[in-house]
PDB file of C-alpha atoms in Angstrom:
ATOM      1  CA  MET A  24     103.389  99.944  69.962  1.00  0.00           C
ATOM      2  CA  LYS A  25      99.862  98.267  68.925  1.00  0.00           C
ATOM      3  CA  LYS A  26      99.146  99.813  65.642  1.00  0.00           C
ATOM      4  CA  ARG A  27      95.874  98.252  65.002  1.00  0.00           C
ATOM      5  CA  LEU A  28      92.888 100.349  66.009  1.00  0.00           C
ATOM      6  CA  THR A  29      90.700  98.638  68.866  1.00  0.00           C
ATOM      7  CA  LEU A  30      87.115  99.587  69.526  1.00  0.00           C
ATOM      8  CA  THR A  31      87.926 102.260  71.648  1.00  0.00           C
ATOM      9  CA  ASP A  32      89.903 103.890  69.169  1.00  0.00           C
ATOM     10  CA  ILE A  33      87.098 103.840  66.776  1.00  0.00           C
ATOM     11  CA  LEU A  34      84.585 105.111  69.186  1.00  0.00           C
ATOM     12  CA  VAL A  35      86.706 108.041  70.252  1.00  0.00           C
ATOM     13  CA  THR A  36      87.612 109.054  66.537  1.00  0.00           C
ATOM     14  CA  ILE A  37      83.703 108.756  65.697  1.00  0.00           C
ATOM     15  CA  VAL A  38      83.055 111.225  68.933  1.00  0.00           C
ATOM     16  CA  ILE A  39      85.730 113.553  67.814  1.00  0.00           C
ATOM     17  CA  SER A  40      84.198 113.315  64.034  1.00  0.00           C
ATOM     18  CA  VAL A  41      80.657 114.058  65.704  1.00  0.00           C
ATOM     19  CA  VAL A  42      81.868 117.256  67.054  1.00  0.00           C
ATOM     20  CA  PHE A  43      83.651 118.385  64.049  1.00  0.00           C
ATOM     21  CA  ALA A  44      80.732 117.405  61.911  1.00  0.00           C
ATOM     22  CA  ILE A  45      78.473 119.851  63.785  1.00  0.00           C
ATOM     23  CA  ILE A  46      81.510 122.311  63.475  1.00  0.00           C
ATOM     24  CA  TYR A  47      81.485 121.773  59.843  1.00  0.00           C
ATOM     25  CA  LYS A  48      77.869 122.570  59.440  1.00  0.00           C
ATOM     26  CA  LEU A  49      78.154 125.818  61.361  1.00  0.00           C
ATOM     27  CA  TRP A  50      81.146 126.746  59.369  1.00  0.00           C
ATOM     28  CA  GLY A  51      79.264 126.866  55.898  1.00  0.00           C
ATOM     29  CA  PRO A  52      77.453 130.177  56.865  1.00  0.00           C
ATOM     30  CA  VAL A  53      80.822 131.691  58.273  1.00  0.00           C
ATOM     31  CA  SER A  54      82.484 130.884  54.767  1.00  0.00           C
ATOM     32  CA  ASP A  55      79.589 132.518  53.348  1.00  0.00           C
ATOM     33  CA  LEU A  56      79.975 135.709  55.224  1.00  0.00           C
ATOM     34  CA  VAL A  57      83.707 135.798  54.333  1.00  0.00           C
ATOM     35  CA  SER A  58      83.193 135.041  50.425  1.00  0.00           C
ATOM     36  CA  PRO A  59      81.958 138.310  49.517  1.00  0.00           C
ATOM     37  CA  LEU A  60      85.219 140.044  50.431  1.00  0.00           C
ATOM     38  CA  GLY A  61      86.792 138.611  47.042  1.00  0.00           C
ATOM     39  CA  LEU A  62      90.473 137.927  46.445  1.00  0.00           C
ATOM     40  CA  HIS A  63      89.790 134.240  47.988  1.00  0.00           C
ATOM     41  CA  PHE A  64      89.614 135.379  51.489  1.00  0.00           C
ATOM     42  CA  ASP A  65      86.979 132.429  52.081  1.00  0.00           C
ATOM     43  CA  GLU A  66      89.986 130.208  51.455  1.00  0.00           C
ATOM     44  CA  LEU A  67      91.755 131.288  54.432  1.00  0.00           C
ATOM     45  CA  ILE A  68      89.472 129.619  56.509  1.00  0.00           C
ATOM     46  CA  TYR A  69      88.789 126.471  54.416  1.00  0.00           C
ATOM     47  CA  GLY A  70      91.309 124.483  56.482  1.00  0.00           C
ATOM     48  CA  MET A  71      88.500 124.091  59.170  1.00  0.00           C
ATOM     49  CA  TRP A  72      87.033 121.487  57.030  1.00  0.00           C
ATOM     50  CA  PHE A  73      90.419 119.338  57.347  1.00  0.00           C
ATOM     51  CA  ILE A  74      90.802 119.750  60.943  1.00  0.00           C
ATOM     52  CA  ALA A  75      89.099 116.413  62.072  1.00  0.00           C
ATOM     53  CA  ALA A  76      91.824 114.591  60.523  1.00  0.00           C
ATOM     54  CA  THR A  77      94.576 115.895  62.162  1.00  0.00           C
ATOM     55  CA  VAL A  78      93.253 116.228  65.520  1.00  0.00           C
ATOM     56  CA  ALA A  79      91.938 112.689  65.767  1.00  0.00           C
ATOM     57  CA  PHE A  80      95.447 111.478  64.277  1.00  0.00           C
ATOM     58  CA  LEU A  81      97.350 113.256  66.998  1.00  0.00           C
ATOM     59  CA  ILE A  82      94.890 112.205  69.492  1.00  0.00           C
ATOM     60  CA  ILE A  83      94.797 108.471  68.556  1.00  0.00           C
ATOM     61  CA  ARG A  84      98.048 108.221  66.770  1.00  0.00           C
ATOM     62  CA  LYS A  85      97.142 105.156  64.606  1.00  0.00           C
ATOM     63  CA  PRO A  86      97.045 104.024  61.085  1.00  0.00           C
ATOM     64  CA  GLY A  87      93.688 104.885  59.261  1.00  0.00           C
ATOM     65  CA  VAL A  88      92.472 107.319  61.820  1.00  0.00           C
ATOM     66  CA  ALA A  89      92.771 110.499  59.821  1.00  0.00           C
ATOM     67  CA  LEU A  90      90.850 108.825  56.900  1.00  0.00           C
ATOM     68  CA  LEU A  91      87.956 107.618  59.375  1.00  0.00           C
ATOM     69  CA  ALA A  92      87.753 110.874  61.058  1.00  0.00           C
ATOM     70  CA  GLU A  93      87.377 113.043  58.098  1.00  0.00           C
ATOM     71  CA  THR A  94      84.950 110.576  56.513  1.00  0.00           C
ATOM     72  CA  ALA A  95      82.915 110.491  59.615  1.00  0.00           C
ATOM     73  CA  ALA A  96      82.999 114.155  60.074  1.00  0.00           C
ATOM     74  CA  ALA A  97      81.863 114.429  56.647  1.00  0.00           C
ATOM     75  CA  SER A  98      78.953 111.877  56.686  1.00  0.00           C
ATOM     76  CA  GLY A  99      77.841 113.628  60.030  1.00  0.00           C
ATOM     77  CA  GLU A 100      77.832 117.212  58.579  1.00  0.00           C
ATOM     78  CA  TYR A 101      75.741 115.625  55.606  1.00  0.00           C
ATOM     79  CA  ILE A 102      73.271 114.152  58.195  1.00  0.00           C
ATOM     80  CA  VAL A 103      72.828 117.125  60.060  1.00  0.00           C
ATOM     81  CA  GLY A 104      72.107 119.284  56.731  1.00  0.00           C
ATOM     82  CA  SER A 105      75.068 120.105  55.124  1.00  0.00           C
ATOM     83  CA  GLN A 106      74.353 123.051  52.517  1.00  0.00           C
ATOM     84  CA  TYR A 107      76.761 121.361  50.202  1.00  0.00           C
ATOM     85  CA  GLY A 108      74.743 118.226  49.838  1.00  0.00           C
ATOM     86  CA  LEU A 109      75.991 114.885  48.943  1.00  0.00           C
ATOM     87  CA  GLU A 110      79.069 115.812  47.407  1.00  0.00           C
ATOM     88  CA  VAL A 111      80.551 116.442  50.938  1.00  0.00           C
ATOM     89  CA  LEU A 112      81.118 112.872  51.470  1.00  0.00           C
ATOM     90  CA  LEU A 113      83.416 112.790  48.766  1.00  0.00           C
ATOM     91  CA  TYR A 114      85.401 115.634  49.688  1.00  0.00           C
ATOM     92  CA  GLY A 115      85.576 114.067  53.183  1.00  0.00           C
ATOM     93  CA  VAL A 116      87.196 110.885  51.664  1.00  0.00           C
ATOM     94  CA  LEU A 117      89.276 112.681  49.538  1.00  0.00           C
ATOM     95  CA  GLN A 118      90.491 115.153  52.180  1.00  0.00           C
ATOM     96  CA  GLY A 119      90.863 112.627  54.767  1.00  0.00           C
ATOM     97  CA  LEU A 120      93.088 110.363  52.548  1.00  0.00           C
ATOM     98  CA  GLY A 121      95.468 113.444  51.728  1.00  0.00           C
ATOM     99  CA  ALA A 122      96.087 113.731  55.483  1.00  0.00           C
ATOM    100  CA  GLU A 123      96.373 109.934  55.734  1.00  0.00           C
ATOM    101  CA  ILE A 124      99.124 109.602  52.967  1.00  0.00           C
ATOM    102  CA  ILE A 125     101.129 112.247  55.159  1.00  0.00           C
ATOM    103  CA  PHE A 126     100.980 110.504  58.178  1.00  0.00           C
ATOM    104  CA  ALA A 127     101.765 107.052  56.527  1.00  0.00           C
ATOM    105  CA  LEU A 128     104.776 108.787  54.930  1.00  0.00           C
ATOM    106  CA  PHE A 129     106.166 109.166  58.390  1.00  0.00           C
ATOM    107  CA  LEU A 130     105.159 105.884  59.515  1.00  0.00           C
ATOM    108  CA  TYR A 131     102.764 107.171  61.805  1.00  0.00           C
ATOM    109  CA  ARG A 132     105.411 107.969  64.185  1.00  0.00           C
ATOM    110  CA  SER A 133     105.559 111.977  63.876  1.00  0.00           C
ATOM    111  CA  PHE A 134     103.296 113.739  65.545  1.00  0.00           C
ATOM    112  CA  SER A 135     104.812 117.450  65.433  1.00  0.00           C
ATOM    113  CA  ILE A 136     103.468 120.556  64.111  1.00  0.00           C
ATOM    114  CA  PHE A 137     105.375 120.493  60.933  1.00  0.00           C
ATOM    115  CA  THR A 138     103.670 116.695  60.329  1.00  0.00           C
ATOM    116  CA  ALA A 139     100.363 118.035  61.170  1.00  0.00           C
ATOM    117  CA  SER A 140     100.963 121.057  58.586  1.00  0.00           C
ATOM    118  CA  LEU A 141     101.961 118.611  56.217  1.00  0.00           C
ATOM    119  CA  ALA A 142      98.815 116.517  56.631  1.00  0.00           C
ATOM    120  CA  ALA A 143      96.785 119.594  56.425  1.00  0.00           C
ATOM    121  CA  LEU A 144      98.394 120.207  53.059  1.00  0.00           C
ATOM    122  CA  GLY A 145      97.686 116.730  52.004  1.00  0.00           C
ATOM    123  CA  ALA A 146      93.901 117.138  52.854  1.00  0.00           C
ATOM    124  CA  THR A 147      94.044 120.756  50.754  1.00  0.00           C
ATOM    125  CA  ALA A 148      95.411 118.415  47.990  1.00  0.00           C
ATOM    126  CA  GLY A 149      92.676 115.956  48.399  1.00  0.00           C
ATOM    127  CA  SER A 150      90.210 119.116  48.310  1.00  0.00           C
ATOM    128  CA  PHE A 151      91.551 120.106  44.830  1.00  0.00           C
ATOM    129  CA  VAL A 152      91.149 116.628  43.510  1.00  0.00           C
ATOM    130  CA  MET A 153      87.255 117.185  44.182  1.00  0.00           C
ATOM    131  CA  ASP A 154      87.388 120.592  42.726  1.00  0.00           C
ATOM    132  CA  VAL A 155      89.049 119.470  39.642  1.00  0.00           C
ATOM    133  CA  LEU A 156      86.347 116.875  39.049  1.00  0.00           C
ATOM    134  CA  ARG A 157      83.621 119.256  39.740  1.00  0.00           C
ATOM    135  CA  GLY A 158      85.208 121.592  36.856  1.00  0.00           C
ATOM    136  CA  TYR A 159      85.084 124.915  38.462  1.00  0.00           C
ATOM    137  CA  ILE A 160      88.582 125.250  39.582  1.00  0.00           C
ATOM    138  CA  THR A 161      89.825 124.560  35.878  1.00  0.00           C
ATOM    139  CA  ASP A 162      88.064 127.746  34.649  1.00  0.00           C
ATOM    140  CA  LEU A 163      90.079 130.261  36.561  1.00  0.00           C
ATOM    141  CA  GLU A 164      92.672 132.671  35.332  1.00  0.00           C
ATOM    142  CA  PRO A 165      96.199 131.136  36.080  1.00  0.00           C
ATOM    143  CA  TRP A 166      96.727 134.319  38.755  1.00  0.00           C
ATOM    144  CA  ASN A 167      93.283 133.657  40.301  1.00  0.00           C
ATOM    145  CA  LEU A 168      94.212 130.046  40.921  1.00  0.00           C
ATOM    146  CA  VAL A 169      97.567 130.463  42.282  1.00  0.00           C
ATOM    147  CA  LEU A 170      95.943 132.923  44.492  1.00  0.00           C
ATOM    148  CA  LEU A 171      93.370 130.273  45.514  1.00  0.00           C
ATOM    149  CA  VAL A 172      95.783 127.754  46.121  1.00  0.00           C
ATOM    150  CA  THR A 173      97.983 129.688  48.056  1.00  0.00           C
ATOM    151  CA  ALA A 174      95.027 130.656  50.310  1.00  0.00           C
ATOM    152  CA  ARG A 175      93.532 127.354  51.025  1.00  0.00           C
ATOM    153  CA  SER A 176      97.067 125.963  51.767  1.00  0.00           C
ATOM    154  CA  VAL A 177      97.913 128.790  53.991  1.00  0.00           C
ATOM    155  CA  GLY A 178      94.512 128.462  55.947  1.00  0.00           C
ATOM    156  CA  ALA A 179      95.120 124.806  56.144  1.00  0.00           C
ATOM    157  CA  ILE A 180      98.423 125.061  57.641  1.00  0.00           C
ATOM    158  CA  VAL A 181      97.203 127.198  59.938  1.00  0.00           C
ATOM    159  CA  ILE A 182      93.947 125.720  61.081  1.00  0.00           C
ATOM    160  CA  ALA A 183      94.372 122.264  60.625  1.00  0.00           C
ATOM    161  CA  GLY A 184      98.029 121.989  61.170  1.00  0.00           C
ATOM    162  CA  VAL A 185      99.120 124.765  63.700  1.00  0.00           C
ATOM    163  CA  PHE A 186      95.700 125.382  65.621  1.00  0.00           C
ATOM    164  CA  ALA A 187      94.868 121.518  65.426  1.00  0.00           C
ATOM    165  CA  TYR A 188      98.555 120.579  67.087  1.00  0.00           C
ATOM    166  CA  TYR A 189      97.957 123.215  69.989  1.00  0.00           C
ATOM    167  CA  LEU A 190      94.391 122.072  70.457  1.00  0.00           C
ATOM    168  CA  VAL A 191      95.723 118.805  71.071  1.00  0.00           C
ATOM    169  CA  LYS A 192      98.312 119.953  73.197  1.00  0.00           C
ATOM    170  CA  ALA A 193      95.867 121.625  75.413  1.00  0.00           C
ATOM    171  CA  ILE A 194      93.745 118.491  75.389  1.00  0.00           C
ATOM    172  CA  GLU A 195      96.718 116.343  76.587  1.00  0.00           C
ATOM    173  CA  LYS A 196      97.320 118.753  79.447  1.00  0.00           C
ATOM    174  CA  THR A 197      93.992 117.497  80.894  1.00  0.00           C
ATOM    175  CA  GLY A 198      95.079 114.093  80.975  1.00  0.00           C
ATOM    176  CA  VAL A 199      92.195 112.712  78.587  1.00  0.00           C
ATOM    177  CA  THR A 200      94.595 111.401  75.894  1.00  0.00           C
ATOM    178  CA  ASP A 201      96.613 109.208  78.324  1.00  0.00           C
ATOM    179  CA  SER A 202      94.245 106.386  78.595  1.00  0.00           C
ATOM    180  CA  LEU A 203      94.047 106.250  74.804  1.00  0.00           C
ATOM    181  CA  ARG A 204      97.706 105.560  73.782  1.00  0.00           C
ATOM    182  CA  PRO A 205      99.646 102.513  74.677  1.00  0.00           C
ATOM    183  CA  VAL A 206     102.369 102.496  77.168  1.00  0.00           C
ATOM    184  CA  SER A 207     105.609 103.607  75.842  1.00  0.00           C
ATOM    185  CA  SER A 208     109.250 102.609  77.031  1.00  0.00           C
ATOM    186  CA  GLN A 209     109.427 106.242  78.408  1.00  0.00           C
ATOM    187  CA  ASP A 210     106.571 105.295  80.742  1.00  0.00           C
ATOM    188  CA  TYR A 211     108.386 102.061  81.986  1.00  0.00           C
ATOM    189  CA  LYS A 212     111.492 104.206  82.444  1.00  0.00           C
ATOM    190  CA  ALA A 213     109.506 106.822  84.684  1.00  0.00           C
ATOM    191  CA  LEU A 214     108.095 103.815  86.643  1.00  0.00           C
ATOM    192  CA  ASP A 215     111.575 102.543  87.109  1.00  0.00           C
ATOM    193  CA  GLU A 216     112.970 105.714  88.400  1.00  0.00           C
ATOM    194  CA  ASP A 217     109.919 105.814  91.114  1.00  0.00           C
ATOM    195  CA  LEU A 218     111.122 102.684  92.637  1.00  0.00           C
TER     196      LEU A 218
END
């Protein structure tokens, strides 16, 4: 399997990122609507900001895609006027890096729901690094911090892990991803069987 990114891989990743940049931009007000409910309910939907990394990797399946996708999506969100300002770029890099590290641990060969969920948790860890650097998270009482970490982690698994996995499975059924992936030994076996 060819592991280097091609121009097509990069362009498809950027297109995916642009779509998610718009979703990210629209997700800010959704998060604001949920935030007044308290008890960190807004953290349950925070995982949407990690989804570009997992979806792009599950489609392209090559090293660097998760980091590129999340960074590009955050950049796009900033360009279209993110309510979070310039720091959204740092979040994007750290979240993409967190997801990328998980995919790397599996040598970029696992595309399961489990791996996607772990990558979502990796992106979550990246977001917490930025939260710690910003300083506000360290002021929380221990029970409140545990609640926040738990809610964000659960939301990440559900949205950027499970939902992303099934979204890509639905996209795969359309046949769109076939041209993006290298030919495998299974493809050659299928050809031999047809002969």
